[in-house]
mmCIF file with all atom_site columns, C-alpha atoms in Angstrom:
data_model
loop_
_atom_site.group_PDB
_atom_site.id
_atom_site.type_symbol
_atom_site.label_atom_id
_atom_site.label_alt_id
_atom_site.label_comp_id
_atom_site.label_asym_id
_atom_site.label_entity_id
_atom_site.label_seq_id
_atom_site.pdbx_PDB_ins_code
_atom_site.Cartn_x
_atom_site.Cartn_y
_atom_site.Cartn_z
_atom_site.occupancy
_atom_site.B_iso_or_equiv
_atom_site.pdbx_formal_charge
_atom_site.auth_seq_id
_atom_site.auth_comp_id
_atom_site.auth_asym_id
_atom_site.auth_atom_id
_atom_site.pdbx_PDB_model_num
ATOM 1   C CA . UNK J 1 1   ? 0.000   0.000  0.000   1.00 0.00 ? 32  UNK J CA 1
ATOM 2   C CA . UNK J 1 2   ? 2.868   2.416  0.726   1.00 0.00 ? 33  UNK J CA 1
ATOM 3   C CA . UNK J 1 3   ? 4.212   2.061  -2.806  1.00 0.00 ? 34  UNK J CA 1
ATOM 4   C CA . UNK J 1 4   ? 0.815   2.944  -4.213  1.00 0.00 ? 35  UNK J CA 1
ATOM 5   C CA . UNK J 1 5   ? 0.608   6.141  -2.141  1.00 0.00 ? 36  UNK J CA 1
ATOM 6   C CA . UNK J 1 6   ? 4.159   7.050  -3.147  1.00 0.00 ? 37  UNK J CA 1
ATOM 7   C CA . UNK J 1 7   ? 3.264   6.657  -6.830  1.00 0.00 ? 38  UNK J CA 1
ATOM 8   C CA . UNK J 1 8   ? 0.269   8.954  -6.434  1.00 0.00 ? 39  UNK J CA 1
ATOM 9   C CA . UNK J 1 9   ? 2.416   11.629 -4.797  1.00 0.00 ? 40  UNK J CA 1
ATOM 10  C CA . UNK J 1 10  ? 5.013   11.307 -7.557  1.00 0.00 ? 41  UNK J CA 1
ATOM 11  C CA . UNK J 1 11  ? 2.317   11.741 -10.224 1.00 0.00 ? 42  UNK J CA 1
ATOM 12  C CA . UNK J 1 12  ? 1.465   15.164 -8.812  1.00 0.00 ? 43  UNK J CA 1
ATOM 13  C CA . UNK J 1 13  ? 4.994   16.569 -8.707  1.00 0.00 ? 44  UNK J CA 1
ATOM 14  C CA . UNK J 1 14  ? 6.549   18.985 -11.147 1.00 0.00 ? 45  UNK J CA 1
ATOM 15  C CA . UNK J 1 15  ? 9.322   17.569 -13.331 1.00 0.00 ? 46  UNK J CA 1
ATOM 16  C CA . UNK J 1 16  ? 12.736  17.888 -11.707 1.00 0.00 ? 47  UNK J CA 1
ATOM 17  C CA . UNK J 1 17  ? 14.297  20.071 -14.413 1.00 0.00 ? 48  UNK J CA 1
ATOM 18  C CA . UNK J 1 18  ? 11.380  22.535 -14.491 1.00 0.00 ? 49  UNK J CA 1
ATOM 19  C CA . UNK J 1 19  ? 12.071  26.249 -14.481 1.00 0.00 ? 50  UNK J CA 1
ATOM 20  C CA . UNK J 1 20  ? 10.411  28.414 -11.891 1.00 0.00 ? 51  UNK J CA 1
ATOM 21  C CA . UNK J 1 21  ? 7.669   30.709 -13.127 1.00 0.00 ? 52  UNK J CA 1
ATOM 22  C CA . UNK J 1 22  ? 7.505   34.104 -11.447 1.00 0.00 ? 53  UNK J CA 1
ATOM 23  C CA . UNK J 1 23  ? 9.810   32.767 -8.751  1.00 0.00 ? 54  UNK J CA 1
ATOM 24  C CA . UNK J 1 24  ? 7.755   29.745 -7.753  1.00 0.00 ? 55  UNK J CA 1
ATOM 25  C CA . UNK J 1 25  ? 6.822   26.196 -8.689  1.00 0.00 ? 56  UNK J CA 1
ATOM 26  C CA . UNK J 1 26  ? 4.686   26.441 -11.866 1.00 0.00 ? 57  UNK J CA 1
ATOM 27  C CA . UNK J 1 27  ? 1.892   24.343 -10.346 1.00 0.00 ? 58  UNK J CA 1
ATOM 28  C CA . UNK J 1 28  ? 1.443   26.961 -7.630  1.00 0.00 ? 59  UNK J CA 1
ATOM 29  C CA . UNK J 1 29  ? -0.045  29.293 -10.266 1.00 0.00 ? 60  UNK J CA 1
ATOM 30  C CA . UNK J 1 30  ? -3.242  27.273 -9.724  1.00 0.00 ? 61  UNK J CA 1
ATOM 31  C CA . UNK J 1 31  ? -4.821  27.840 -6.305  1.00 0.00 ? 62  UNK J CA 1
ATOM 32  C CA . UNK J 1 32  ? -4.207  25.125 -3.727  1.00 0.00 ? 63  UNK J CA 1
ATOM 33  C CA . UNK J 1 33  ? -7.884  24.204 -3.306  1.00 0.00 ? 64  UNK J CA 1
ATOM 34  C CA . UNK J 1 34  ? -8.322  23.905 -7.073  1.00 0.00 ? 65  UNK J CA 1
ATOM 35  C CA . UNK J 1 35  ? -5.100  21.879 -7.363  1.00 0.00 ? 66  UNK J CA 1
ATOM 36  C CA . UNK J 1 36  ? -6.283  19.509 -4.646  1.00 0.00 ? 67  UNK J CA 1
ATOM 37  C CA . UNK J 1 37  ? -9.630  19.019 -6.379  1.00 0.00 ? 68  UNK J CA 1
ATOM 38  C CA . UNK J 1 38  ? -7.857  18.369 -9.665  1.00 0.00 ? 69  UNK J CA 1
ATOM 39  C CA . UNK J 1 39  ? -5.583  15.747 -8.080  1.00 0.00 ? 70  UNK J CA 1
ATOM 40  C CA . UNK J 1 40  ? -8.621  13.982 -6.629  1.00 0.00 ? 71  UNK J CA 1
ATOM 41  C CA . UNK J 1 41  ? -10.850 14.090 -9.725  1.00 0.00 ? 72  UNK J CA 1
ATOM 42  C CA . UNK J 1 42  ? -11.469 11.117 -11.967 1.00 0.00 ? 73  UNK J CA 1
ATOM 43  C CA . UNK J 1 43  ? -10.280 12.838 -15.169 1.00 0.00 ? 74  UNK J CA 1
ATOM 44  C CA . UNK J 1 44  ? -6.856  13.599 -13.642 1.00 0.00 ? 75  UNK J CA 1
ATOM 45  C CA . UNK J 1 45  ? -6.363  10.043 -12.418 1.00 0.00 ? 76  UNK J CA 1
ATOM 46  C CA . UNK J 1 46  ? -7.524  8.350  -15.627 1.00 0.00 ? 77  UNK J CA 1
ATOM 47  C CA . UNK J 1 47  ? -6.350  10.686 -18.376 1.00 0.00 ? 78  UNK J CA 1
ATOM 48  C CA . UNK J 1 48  ? -3.512  12.827 -17.016 1.00 0.00 ? 79  UNK J CA 1
ATOM 49  C CA . UNK J 1 49  ? -1.438  10.169 -15.272 1.00 0.00 ? 80  UNK J CA 1
ATOM 50  C CA . UNK J 1 50  ? 1.907   9.730  -17.111 1.00 0.00 ? 81  UNK J CA 1
ATOM 51  C CA . UNK J 1 51  ? 0.793   12.176 -19.809 1.00 0.00 ? 82  UNK J CA 1
ATOM 52  C CA . UNK J 1 52  ? 3.633   13.514 -21.963 1.00 0.00 ? 83  UNK J CA 1
ATOM 53  C CA . UNK J 1 53  ? 3.761   16.610 -24.158 1.00 0.00 ? 84  UNK J CA 1
ATOM 54  C CA . UNK J 1 54  ? 3.193   14.462 -27.259 1.00 0.00 ? 85  UNK J CA 1
ATOM 55  C CA . UNK J 1 55  ? 0.130   12.750 -25.789 1.00 0.00 ? 86  UNK J CA 1
ATOM 56  C CA . UNK J 1 56  ? -1.177  16.090 -24.535 1.00 0.00 ? 87  UNK J CA 1
ATOM 57  C CA . UNK J 1 57  ? -2.173  16.992 -28.095 1.00 0.00 ? 88  UNK J CA 1
ATOM 58  C CA . UNK J 1 58  ? -4.588  14.055 -28.294 1.00 0.00 ? 89  UNK J CA 1
ATOM 59  C CA . UNK J 1 59  ? -6.195  14.943 -24.964 1.00 0.00 ? 90  UNK J CA 1
ATOM 60  C CA . UNK J 1 60  ? -6.469  18.602 -25.976 1.00 0.00 ? 91  UNK J CA 1
ATOM 61  C CA . UNK J 1 61  ? -8.241  17.616 -29.203 1.00 0.00 ? 92  UNK J CA 1
ATOM 62  C CA . UNK J 1 62  ? -10.896 15.838 -27.117 1.00 0.00 ? 93  UNK J CA 1
ATOM 63  C CA . UNK J 1 63  ? -11.796 18.993 -25.158 1.00 0.00 ? 94  UNK J CA 1
ATOM 64  C CA . UNK J 1 64  ? -15.414 20.122 -25.458 1.00 0.00 ? 95  UNK J CA 1
ATOM 65  C CA . UNK J 1 65  ? -15.304 23.329 -23.375 1.00 0.00 ? 96  UNK J CA 1
ATOM 66  C CA . UNK J 1 66  ? -13.053 25.753 -21.530 1.00 0.00 ? 97  UNK J CA 1
ATOM 67  C CA . UNK J 1 67  ? -13.374 26.670 -17.879 1.00 0.00 ? 98  UNK J CA 1
ATOM 68  C CA . UNK J 1 68  ? -12.020 26.134 -14.411 1.00 0.00 ? 99  UNK J CA 1
ATOM 69  C CA . UNK J 1 69  ? -14.551 24.462 -12.144 1.00 0.00 ? 100 UNK J CA 1
ATOM 70  C CA . UNK J 1 70  ? -18.233 23.682 -12.603 1.00 0.00 ? 101 UNK J CA 1
ATOM 71  C CA . UNK J 1 71  ? -21.327 22.388 -10.857 1.00 0.00 ? 102 UNK J CA 1
ATOM 72  C CA . UNK J 1 72  ? -22.509 22.344 -7.282  1.00 0.00 ? 103 UNK J CA 1
ATOM 73  C CA . UNK J 1 73  ? -19.603 20.181 -6.136  1.00 0.00 ? 104 UNK J CA 1
ATOM 74  C CA . UNK J 1 74  ? -17.146 22.524 -7.874  1.00 0.00 ? 105 UNK J CA 1
ATOM 75  C CA . UNK J 1 75  ? -15.548 19.826 -10.013 1.00 0.00 ? 106 UNK J CA 1
ATOM 76  C CA . UNK J 1 76  ? -12.553 20.734 -12.188 1.00 0.00 ? 107 UNK J CA 1
ATOM 77  C CA . UNK J 1 77  ? -13.062 20.718 -15.951 1.00 0.00 ? 108 UNK J CA 1
ATOM 78  C CA . UNK J 1 78  ? -10.803 18.666 -18.226 1.00 0.00 ? 109 UNK J CA 1
ATOM 79  C CA . UNK J 1 79  ? -9.501  22.009 -19.531 1.00 0.00 ? 110 UNK J CA 1
ATOM 80  C CA . UNK J 1 80  ? -8.096  23.128 -16.165 1.00 0.00 ? 111 UNK J CA 1
ATOM 81  C CA . UNK J 1 81  ? -6.761  19.603 -15.549 1.00 0.00 ? 112 UNK J CA 1
ATOM 82  C CA . UNK J 1 82  ? -4.741  19.836 -18.769 1.00 0.00 ? 113 UNK J CA 1
ATOM 83  C CA . UNK J 1 83  ? -3.549  23.335 -17.843 1.00 0.00 ? 114 UNK J CA 1
ATOM 84  C CA . UNK J 1 84  ? -2.214  21.970 -14.558 1.00 0.00 ? 115 UNK J CA 1
ATOM 85  C CA . UNK J 1 85  ? -0.579  19.043 -16.368 1.00 0.00 ? 116 UNK J CA 1
ATOM 86  C CA . UNK J 1 86  ? 1.110   21.481 -18.751 1.00 0.00 ? 117 UNK J CA 1
ATOM 87  C CA . UNK J 1 87  ? 2.384   23.461 -15.773 1.00 0.00 ? 118 UNK J CA 1
ATOM 88  C CA . UNK J 1 88  ? 3.659   20.201 -14.313 1.00 0.00 ? 119 UNK J CA 1
ATOM 89  C CA . UNK J 1 89  ? 5.532   18.891 -17.365 1.00 0.00 ? 120 UNK J CA 1
ATOM 90  C CA . UNK J 1 90  ? 6.449   22.248 -18.939 1.00 0.00 ? 121 UNK J CA 1
ATOM 91  C CA . UNK J 1 91  ? 6.273   21.416 -22.655 1.00 0.00 ? 122 UNK J CA 1
ATOM 92  C CA . UNK J 1 92  ? 8.720   23.081 -25.028 1.00 0.00 ? 123 UNK J CA 1
ATOM 93  C CA . UNK J 1 93  ? 7.793   26.580 -26.174 1.00 0.00 ? 124 UNK J CA 1
ATOM 94  C CA . UNK J 1 94  ? 7.532   25.317 -29.773 1.00 0.00 ? 125 UNK J CA 1
ATOM 95  C CA . UNK J 1 95  ? 4.791   22.879 -28.763 1.00 0.00 ? 126 UNK J CA 1
ATOM 96  C CA . UNK J 1 96  ? 2.820   25.616 -27.007 1.00 0.00 ? 127 UNK J CA 1
ATOM 97  C CA . UNK J 1 97  ? 3.184   27.909 -30.030 1.00 0.00 ? 128 UNK J CA 1
ATOM 98  C CA . UNK J 1 98  ? 1.855   25.126 -32.273 1.00 0.00 ? 129 UNK J CA 1
ATOM 99  C CA . UNK J 1 99  ? -1.122  24.752 -29.928 1.00 0.00 ? 130 UNK J CA 1
ATOM 100 C CA . UNK J 1 100 ? -1.811  28.473 -30.374 1.00 0.00 ? 131 UNK J CA 1
ATOM 101 C CA . UNK J 1 101 ? -1.392  28.369 -34.159 1.00 0.00 ? 132 UNK J CA 1
ATOM 102 C CA . UNK J 1 102 ? -3.745  25.394 -34.512 1.00 0.00 ? 133 UNK J CA 1
ATOM 103 C CA . UNK J 1 103 ? -6.676  26.577 -36.643 1.00 0.00 ? 134 UNK J CA 1
ATOM 104 C CA . UNK J 1 104 ? -8.561  23.264 -36.689 1.00 0.00 ? 135 UNK J CA 1
ATOM 105 C CA . UNK J 1 105 ? -9.222  22.733 -32.976 1.00 0.00 ? 136 UNK J CA 1
ATOM 106 C CA . UNK J 1 106 ? -10.343 25.834 -31.122 1.00 0.00 ? 137 UNK J CA 1
ATOM 107 C CA . UNK J 1 107 ? -9.967  24.278 -27.669 1.00 0.00 ? 138 UNK J CA 1
ATOM 108 C CA . UNK J 1 108 ? -6.372  23.252 -28.412 1.00 0.00 ? 139 UNK J CA 1
ATOM 109 C CA . UNK J 1 109 ? -5.743  26.869 -29.334 1.00 0.00 ? 140 UNK J CA 1
ATOM 110 C CA . UNK J 1 110 ? -7.428  28.097 -26.138 1.00 0.00 ? 141 UNK J CA 1
ATOM 111 C CA . UNK J 1 111 ? -5.355  25.685 -24.030 1.00 0.00 ? 142 UNK J CA 1
ATOM 112 C CA . UNK J 1 112 ? -2.122  26.913 -25.588 1.00 0.00 ? 143 UNK J CA 1
ATOM 113 C CA . UNK J 1 113 ? -3.152  30.559 -25.197 1.00 0.00 ? 144 UNK J CA 1
ATOM 114 C CA . UNK J 1 114 ? -4.109  30.103 -21.552 1.00 0.00 ? 145 UNK J CA 1
ATOM 115 C CA . UNK J 1 115 ? -0.822  28.351 -20.775 1.00 0.00 ? 146 UNK J CA 1
ATOM 116 C CA . UNK J 1 116 ? 1.187   31.000 -22.633 1.00 0.00 ? 147 UNK J CA 1
ATOM 117 C CA . UNK J 1 117 ? -0.575  33.725 -20.652 1.00 0.00 ? 148 UNK J CA 1
ATOM 118 C CA . UNK J 1 118 ? 0.355   31.991 -17.393 1.00 0.00 ? 149 UNK J CA 1
ATOM 119 C CA . UNK J 1 119 ? 4.034   31.329 -18.078 1.00 0.00 ? 150 UNK J CA 1
ATOM 120 C CA . UNK J 1 120 ? 5.021   33.468 -21.057 1.00 0.00 ? 151 UNK J CA 1
ATOM 121 C CA . UNK J 1 121 ? 6.815   36.775 -21.042 1.00 0.00 ? 152 UNK J CA 1
ATOM 122 C CA . UNK J 1 122 ? 4.948   39.941 -21.974 1.00 0.00 ? 153 UNK J CA 1
ATOM 123 C CA . UNK J 1 123 ? 6.671   39.875 -25.369 1.00 0.00 ? 154 UNK J CA 1
ATOM 124 C CA . UNK J 1 124 ? 5.560   36.269 -25.985 1.00 0.00 ? 155 UNK J CA 1
ATOM 125 C CA . UNK J 1 125 ? 2.001   37.103 -24.977 1.00 0.00 ? 156 UNK J CA 1
ATOM 126 C CA . UNK J 1 126 ? 1.901   40.049 -27.358 1.00 0.00 ? 157 UNK J CA 1
ATOM 127 C CA . UNK J 1 127 ? 3.530   38.126 -30.192 1.00 0.00 ? 158 UNK J CA 1
ATOM 128 C CA . UNK J 1 128 ? 1.442   34.947 -29.995 1.00 0.00 ? 159 UNK J CA 1
ATOM 129 C CA . UNK J 1 129 ? -1.839  36.008 -28.381 1.00 0.00 ? 160 UNK J CA 1
ATOM 130 C CA . UNK J 1 130 ? -2.525  39.266 -30.216 1.00 0.00 ? 161 UNK J CA 1
ATOM 131 C CA . UNK J 1 131 ? -3.504  37.436 -33.467 1.00 0.00 ? 162 UNK J CA 1
ATOM 132 C CA . UNK J 1 132 ? -6.210  35.585 -31.514 1.00 0.00 ? 163 UNK J CA 1
ATOM 133 C CA . UNK J 1 133 ? -8.298  38.763 -31.473 1.00 0.00 ? 164 UNK J CA 1
ATOM 134 C CA . UNK J 1 134 ? -9.148  37.959 -35.112 1.00 0.00 ? 165 UNK J CA 1
ATOM 135 C CA . UNK J 1 135 ? -10.619 34.555 -34.188 1.00 0.00 ? 166 UNK J CA 1
ATOM 136 C CA . UNK J 1 136 ? -14.400 34.909 -33.848 1.00 0.00 ? 167 UNK J CA 1
ATOM 137 C CA . UNK J 1 137 ? -15.378 31.276 -33.326 1.00 0.00 ? 168 UNK J CA 1
ATOM 138 C CA . UNK J 1 138 ? -17.840 30.390 -30.594 1.00 0.00 ? 169 UNK J CA 1
ATOM 139 C CA . UNK J 1 139 ? -16.612 28.359 -27.636 1.00 0.00 ? 170 UNK J CA 1
ATOM 140 C CA . UNK J 1 140 ? -18.384 26.592 -24.805 1.00 0.00 ? 171 UNK J CA 1
ATOM 141 C CA . UNK J 1 141 ? -17.444 27.763 -21.330 1.00 0.00 ? 172 UNK J CA 1
ATOM 142 C CA . UNK J 1 142 ? -18.303 25.688 -18.277 1.00 0.00 ? 173 UNK J CA 1
ATOM 143 C CA . UNK J 1 143 ? -18.814 27.593 -15.048 1.00 0.00 ? 174 UNK J CA 1
ATOM 144 C CA . UNK J 1 144 ? -20.454 27.082 -11.667 1.00 0.00 ? 175 UNK J CA 1
ATOM 145 C CA . UNK J 1 145 ? -23.960 27.714 -12.983 1.00 0.00 ? 176 UNK J CA 1
ATOM 146 C CA . UNK J 1 146 ? -23.662 25.537 -16.085 1.00 0.00 ? 177 UNK J CA 1
ATOM 147 C CA . UNK J 1 147 ? -22.418 26.218 -19.555 1.00 0.00 ? 178 UNK J CA 1
ATOM 148 C CA . UNK J 1 148 ? -22.666 29.077 -22.022 1.00 0.00 ? 179 UNK J CA 1
ATOM 149 C CA . UNK J 1 149 ? -21.356 30.045 -25.420 1.00 0.00 ? 180 UNK J CA 1
ATOM 150 C CA . UNK J 1 150 ? -18.748 32.749 -25.702 1.00 0.00 ? 181 UNK J CA 1
ATOM 151 C CA . UNK J 1 151 ? -16.735 34.134 -28.582 1.00 0.00 ? 182 UNK J CA 1
ATOM 152 C CA . UNK J 1 152 ? -13.023 33.432 -28.791 1.00 0.00 ? 183 UNK J CA 1
ATOM 153 C CA . UNK J 1 153 ? -12.290 37.134 -29.128 1.00 0.00 ? 184 UNK J CA 1
ATOM 154 C CA . UNK J 1 154 ? -13.933 37.764 -25.784 1.00 0.00 ? 185 UNK J CA 1
ATOM 155 C CA . UNK J 1 155 ? -11.501 35.308 -24.225 1.00 0.00 ? 186 UNK J CA 1
ATOM 156 C CA . UNK J 1 156 ? -8.847  37.933 -24.826 1.00 0.00 ? 187 UNK J CA 1
ATOM 157 C CA . UNK J 1 157 ? -10.361 39.887 -21.960 1.00 0.00 ? 188 UNK J CA 1
ATOM 158 C CA . UNK J 1 158 ? -9.886  36.878 -19.677 1.00 0.00 ? 189 UNK J CA 1
ATOM 159 C CA . UNK J 1 159 ? -6.263  36.591 -20.794 1.00 0.00 ? 190 UNK J CA 1
ATOM 160 C CA . UNK J 1 160 ? -5.302  40.100 -19.666 1.00 0.00 ? 191 UNK J CA 1
#
């Protein structure tokens, strides 16, 4: 049983060669209560365990909405679970830029943009996120009340 608990703790740690973001562990950019709920949710345990940057693309393509937490029990969305996983494994900047440049999957693009806003420099944010203001596609957003449609361009206001 001890080995099993050790493996769970290891699955929630940031990679050893990770760079600090704004002087702290990248995972700490997500609030502790939200992080704890993510670690305990079914999606994290089934889909994010041992997820690599290459496999992240497949999971991102399966996204159906953006958002942080939803419902009465305040469950984390798959979107915020993947954001935390990206903070944990710190994919190469080229991979994140390709997420942002992806025209076919709007939620892959949103995931890359959100991650870039969290960890990128102001120059990177301007360079890669400014073109997203020309993307007018509708997106589903899950929140505590339920879900609603929003335009991608409006997400720029959330990214500031």
